[in-house]
Structure formats: structure tokens, C-alpha cells
Short mmCIF file of C-alpha atoms in Angstrom, two decimals:
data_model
loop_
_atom_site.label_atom_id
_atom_site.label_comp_id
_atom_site.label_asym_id
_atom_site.label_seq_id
_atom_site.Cartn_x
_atom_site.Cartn_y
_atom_site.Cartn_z
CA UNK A 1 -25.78 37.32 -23.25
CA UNK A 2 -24.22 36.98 -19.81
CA UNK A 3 -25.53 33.48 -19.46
CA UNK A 4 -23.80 32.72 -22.83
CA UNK A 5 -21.05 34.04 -21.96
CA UNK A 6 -20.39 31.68 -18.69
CA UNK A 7 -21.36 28.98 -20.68
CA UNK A 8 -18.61 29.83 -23.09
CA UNK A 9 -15.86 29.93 -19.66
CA UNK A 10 -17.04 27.09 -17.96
CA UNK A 11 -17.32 25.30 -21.13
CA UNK A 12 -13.43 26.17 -22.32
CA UNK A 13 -12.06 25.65 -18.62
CA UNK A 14 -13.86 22.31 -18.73
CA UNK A 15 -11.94 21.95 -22.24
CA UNK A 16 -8.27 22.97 -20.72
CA UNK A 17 -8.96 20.32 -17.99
CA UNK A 18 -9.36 17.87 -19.76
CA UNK A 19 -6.38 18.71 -22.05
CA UNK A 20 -4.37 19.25 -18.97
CA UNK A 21 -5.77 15.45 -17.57
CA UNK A 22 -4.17 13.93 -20.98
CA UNK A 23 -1.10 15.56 -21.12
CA UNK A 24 -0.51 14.64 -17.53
CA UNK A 25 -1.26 10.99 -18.12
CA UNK A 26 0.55 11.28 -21.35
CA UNK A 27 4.03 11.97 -19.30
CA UNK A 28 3.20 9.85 -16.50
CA UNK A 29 2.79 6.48 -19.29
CA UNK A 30 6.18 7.93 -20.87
CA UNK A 31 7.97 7.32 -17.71
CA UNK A 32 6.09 4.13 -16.86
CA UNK A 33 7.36 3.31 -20.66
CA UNK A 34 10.61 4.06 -19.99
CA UNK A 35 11.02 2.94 -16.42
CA UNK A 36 10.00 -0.54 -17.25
CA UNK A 37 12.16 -1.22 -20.16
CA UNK A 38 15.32 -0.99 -17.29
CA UNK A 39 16.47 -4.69 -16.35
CA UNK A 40 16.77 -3.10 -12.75
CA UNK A 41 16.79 0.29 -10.76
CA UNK A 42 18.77 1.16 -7.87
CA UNK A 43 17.62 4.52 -6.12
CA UNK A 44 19.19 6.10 -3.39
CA UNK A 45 16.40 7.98 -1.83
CA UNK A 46 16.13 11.02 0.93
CA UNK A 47 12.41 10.37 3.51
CA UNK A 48 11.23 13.42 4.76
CA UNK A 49 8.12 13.49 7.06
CA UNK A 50 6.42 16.10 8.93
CA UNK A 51 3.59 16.55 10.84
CA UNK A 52 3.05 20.03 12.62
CA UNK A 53 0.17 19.10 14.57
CA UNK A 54 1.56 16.22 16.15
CA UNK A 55 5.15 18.37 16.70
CA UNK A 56 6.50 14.90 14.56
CA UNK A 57 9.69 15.49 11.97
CA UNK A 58 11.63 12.80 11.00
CA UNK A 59 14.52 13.34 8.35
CA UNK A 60 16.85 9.91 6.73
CA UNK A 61 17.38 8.39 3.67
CA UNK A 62 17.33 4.55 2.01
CA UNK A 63 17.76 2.84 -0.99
CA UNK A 64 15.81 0.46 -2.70
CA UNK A 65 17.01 -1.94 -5.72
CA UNK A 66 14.09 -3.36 -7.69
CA UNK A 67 14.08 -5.63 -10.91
CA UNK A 68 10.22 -6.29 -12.20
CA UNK A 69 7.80 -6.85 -9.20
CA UNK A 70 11.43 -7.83 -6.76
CA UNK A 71 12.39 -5.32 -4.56
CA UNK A 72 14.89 -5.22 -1.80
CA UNK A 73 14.32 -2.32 0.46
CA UNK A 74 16.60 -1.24 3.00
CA UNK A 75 15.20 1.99 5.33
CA UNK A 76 14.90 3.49 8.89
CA UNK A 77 16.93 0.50 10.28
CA UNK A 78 14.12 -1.65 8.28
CA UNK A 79 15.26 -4.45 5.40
CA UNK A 80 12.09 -5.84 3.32
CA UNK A 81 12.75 -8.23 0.46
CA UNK A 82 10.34 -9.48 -1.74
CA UNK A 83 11.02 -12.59 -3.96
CA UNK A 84 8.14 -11.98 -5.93
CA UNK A 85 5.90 -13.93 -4.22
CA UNK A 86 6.54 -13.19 -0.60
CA UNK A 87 7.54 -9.87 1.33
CA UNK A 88 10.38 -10.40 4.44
CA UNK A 89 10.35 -7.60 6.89
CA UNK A 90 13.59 -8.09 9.22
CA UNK A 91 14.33 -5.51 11.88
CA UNK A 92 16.41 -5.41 14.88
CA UNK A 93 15.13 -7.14 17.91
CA UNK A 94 14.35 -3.71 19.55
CA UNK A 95 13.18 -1.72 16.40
CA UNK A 96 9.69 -0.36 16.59
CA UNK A 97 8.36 -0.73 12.96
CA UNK A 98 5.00 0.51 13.67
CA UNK A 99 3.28 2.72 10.79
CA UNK A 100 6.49 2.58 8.82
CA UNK A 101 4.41 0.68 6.12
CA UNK A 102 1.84 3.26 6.26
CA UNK A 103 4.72 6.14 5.36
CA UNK A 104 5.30 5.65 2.47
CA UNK A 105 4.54 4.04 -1.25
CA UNK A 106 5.29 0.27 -1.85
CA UNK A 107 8.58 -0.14 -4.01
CA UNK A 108 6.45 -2.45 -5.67
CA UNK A 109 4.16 0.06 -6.61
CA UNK A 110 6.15 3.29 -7.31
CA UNK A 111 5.79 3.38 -10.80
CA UNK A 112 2.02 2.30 -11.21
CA UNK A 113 0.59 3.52 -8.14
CA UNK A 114 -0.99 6.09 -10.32
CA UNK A 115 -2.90 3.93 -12.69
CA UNK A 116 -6.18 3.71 -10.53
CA UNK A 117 -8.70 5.21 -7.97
CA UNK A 118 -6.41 8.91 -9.22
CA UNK A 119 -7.71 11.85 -11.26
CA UNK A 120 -4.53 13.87 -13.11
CA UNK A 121 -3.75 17.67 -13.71
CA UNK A 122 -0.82 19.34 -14.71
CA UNK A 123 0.57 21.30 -12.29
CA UNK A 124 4.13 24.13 -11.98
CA UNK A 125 7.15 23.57 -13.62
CA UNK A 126 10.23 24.03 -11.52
CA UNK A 127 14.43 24.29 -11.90
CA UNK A 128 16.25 21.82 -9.78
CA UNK A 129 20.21 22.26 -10.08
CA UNK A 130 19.64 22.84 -14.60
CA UNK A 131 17.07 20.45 -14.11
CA UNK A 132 13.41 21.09 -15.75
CA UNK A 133 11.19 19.56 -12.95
CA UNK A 134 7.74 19.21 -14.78
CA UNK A 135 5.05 18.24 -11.52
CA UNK A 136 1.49 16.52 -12.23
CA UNK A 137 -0.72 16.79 -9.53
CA UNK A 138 -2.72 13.36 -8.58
CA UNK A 139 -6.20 13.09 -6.64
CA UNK A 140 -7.72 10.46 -5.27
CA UNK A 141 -10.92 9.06 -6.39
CA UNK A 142 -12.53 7.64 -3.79
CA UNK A 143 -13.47 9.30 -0.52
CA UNK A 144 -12.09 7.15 2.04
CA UNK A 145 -8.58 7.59 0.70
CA UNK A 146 -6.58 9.45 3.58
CA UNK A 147 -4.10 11.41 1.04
CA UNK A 148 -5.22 14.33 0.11
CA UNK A 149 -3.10 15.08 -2.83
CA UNK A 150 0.34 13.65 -4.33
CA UNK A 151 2.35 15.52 -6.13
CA UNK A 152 4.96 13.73 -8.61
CA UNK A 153 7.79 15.53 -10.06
CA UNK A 154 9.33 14.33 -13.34
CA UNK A 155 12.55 14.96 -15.05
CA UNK A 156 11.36 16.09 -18.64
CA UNK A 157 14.69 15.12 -19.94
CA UNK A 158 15.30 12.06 -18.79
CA UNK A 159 11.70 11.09 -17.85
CA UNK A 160 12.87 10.04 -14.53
CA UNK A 161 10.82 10.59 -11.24
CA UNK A 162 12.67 13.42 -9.21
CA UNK A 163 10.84 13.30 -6.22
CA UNK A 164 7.09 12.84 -4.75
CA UNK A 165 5.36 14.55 -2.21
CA UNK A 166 2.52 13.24 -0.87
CA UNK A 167 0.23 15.41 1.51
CA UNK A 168 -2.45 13.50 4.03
CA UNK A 169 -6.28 14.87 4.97
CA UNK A 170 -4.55 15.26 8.26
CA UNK A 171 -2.12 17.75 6.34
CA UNK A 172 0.87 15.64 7.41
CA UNK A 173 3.53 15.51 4.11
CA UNK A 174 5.96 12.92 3.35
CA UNK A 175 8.63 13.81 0.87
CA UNK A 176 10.81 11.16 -1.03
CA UNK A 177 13.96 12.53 -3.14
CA UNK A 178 15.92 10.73 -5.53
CA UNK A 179 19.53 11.46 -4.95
CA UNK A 180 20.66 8.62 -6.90
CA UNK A 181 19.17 6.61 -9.92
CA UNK A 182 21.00 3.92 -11.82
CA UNK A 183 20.12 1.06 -14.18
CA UNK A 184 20.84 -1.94 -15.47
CA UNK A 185 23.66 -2.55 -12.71
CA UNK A 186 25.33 -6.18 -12.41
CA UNK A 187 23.32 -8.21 -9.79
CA UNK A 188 24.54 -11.21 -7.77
CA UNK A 189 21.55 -13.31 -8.21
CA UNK A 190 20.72 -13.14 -4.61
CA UNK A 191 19.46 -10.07 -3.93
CA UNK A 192 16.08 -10.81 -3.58
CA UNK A 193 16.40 -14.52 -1.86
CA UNK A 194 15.78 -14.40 2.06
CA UNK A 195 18.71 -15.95 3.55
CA UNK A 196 16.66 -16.78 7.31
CA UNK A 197 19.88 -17.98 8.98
CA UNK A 198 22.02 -15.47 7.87
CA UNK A 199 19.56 -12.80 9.32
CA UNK A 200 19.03 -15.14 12.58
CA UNK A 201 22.19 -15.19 13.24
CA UNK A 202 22.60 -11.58 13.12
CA UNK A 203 20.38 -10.97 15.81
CA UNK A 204 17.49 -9.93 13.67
CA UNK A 205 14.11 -10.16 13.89
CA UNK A 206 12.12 -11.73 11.07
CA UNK A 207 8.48 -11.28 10.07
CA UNK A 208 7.42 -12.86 7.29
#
């Protein structure tokens, strides 16, 4: 009877999972949905990332405008534009941009990151300012990955991305906040083009 029994548990908790794994990919395709049907996105973002056993905290914000795969990023002193076929990374002359692409999720990638090589649950449901934050937990698949979880919290009114919060093997967590979201906003046309002189003169540095 008692081997029936956990049979029964493992084989309902087995059951909720996998519920749990739909819903949660469920949402995540309704913002995808939603995100996508936008002409363009500006976000105004807060970075937050801390690692206590390397005594490392680092605290700023950024904003990134994006219109399909385009993005033009603009963060930690950093400006990356990508025409859609090439990424520009201009800096300073005496910025150190080592690691900075390692910090963080490619604008590029934001919204479908998600859509391989992660397993889904659904995880707490929090209040933010009136705002129902509904949070899916996401797991890598593969081993070698060095993130240990993400978690990805979702406006269940608006279907928006809040925030994510993404938590290394090392235990080091980088937070990214949406302060601002808007959509469909009247673009120049140039946004995305890499103007070289303009930036040369400037003083900048330009890898591309």
C-alpha cells in the first residue's frame, strides 16, 4: 500500500510540473506575442550587479531602443549599435569594457533568450507599486552553462517584462529593472546607422 501510495505523489507532482512547465511557457509566448507586434521599444533600464565573494557591487542604469533584430544600446559609458548585420561597440579612449558583454543579456536576445537550452516552472507571484508581478523560473539545460537560474518577472496585465534576475554558479546576481517602457515612438531613421566620423571625432574609440 505504501509503495502505491508514493507512486500516486510522485506520479501527481510529476503531473503539477508539467502543468506548471506549460503554463510558464504559455505566458512567456504571450509576451513574446505581444512584444513583437511593437514597431519599436525603448526601455529605460536600472543594472544591478553583485558579487559578495569578490566584495564587487556595481549599481547604474541604460537604455536601449530596439526595432526587430536593431538595437542601439547605450550603458556603463558603453554605446553598441547594431544595423542588423553588424554590432559597433564605441567607448571612450580610456574605458575598460572588459566582461561588460558577459553581464548581461544581448538586446538582441531579450525576448527569445528563453526559447532554447531552458527548462520552465512557475514560480511566486509578487506586488510591485499595484502591480501583479507573476515570476517563471528558467533553468538551463546544458551543464556547462555558468547561470544557475534566471528568474523573469512579468507584468500579468500588460504582459510586459518587469525585471530579470539572473543568478551565476558562482552565486554572483545581476538584476535588470525596467523603469521605463514605451512603443511605437517616432524614429529618425538613423538610429541604428554607425556614423564612424561622427564618433572619431568625438574622441571615441571604435571596435567593430
Amino acid at each position: 500500500m505504501r509503495r502505491i501510495f508514493l507512486f500516486v505523489v510522485a506520479l501527481v507532482a510529476s503531473f503539477t510540473q508539467a502543468q506548471n512547465a506549460t503554463k510558464a511557457k504559455a505566458l512567456l509566448d504571450e509576451v513574446y506575442k505581444k512584444v513583437t507586434s511593437y514597431n519599436n521599444i525603448y526601455i529605460d533600464f536600472r543594472y544591478s550587479f553583485e558579487n559578495a565573494k569578490e566584495r564587487i557591487k556595481q549599481d547604474t542604469r541604460g537604455d536601449v531602443t530596439l526595432s526587430g533584430q536593431k538595437y542601439l544600446l547605450n550603458y556603463m559609458g558603453v554605446t553598441k549599435i547594431f544595423d542588423g548585420k553588424k554590432i559597433y561597440t564605441i567607448v571612450p579612449e580610456n574605458e575598460d569594457t572588459e566582461n561588460k558583454d558577459d553581464q548581461m543579456i544581448k538586446p538582441s536576445e531579450m525576448l527569445t533568450f528563453y526559447k532554447k537550452d531552458f527548462s520552465y516552472k512557475w514560480d511566486i507571484v509578487q506586488p510591485v507599486k499595484g502591480r501583479k508581478i507573476q515570476y517563471i523560473e528558467l533553468k538551463p539545460t546544458k551543464p556547462a552553462s555558468d547561470i544557475k537560474l534566471i528568474l523573469l518577472g512579468i507584468d500579468t496585465t500588460t504582459k510586459h517584462i518587469y525585471n530579470l534576475i539572473q543568478v551565476g554558479k558562482n552565486e554572483a546576481k545581476t538584476t535588470i529593472t525596467i523603469n521605463e517602457f514605451k512603443t511605437n515612438q517616432p524614429l529618425s531613421g538613423n538610429e541604428f546607422i554607425f556614423n564612424e566620423s561622427k564618433y572619431k571625432k568625438l574622441g571615441y574609440y571604435i571596435n567593430k
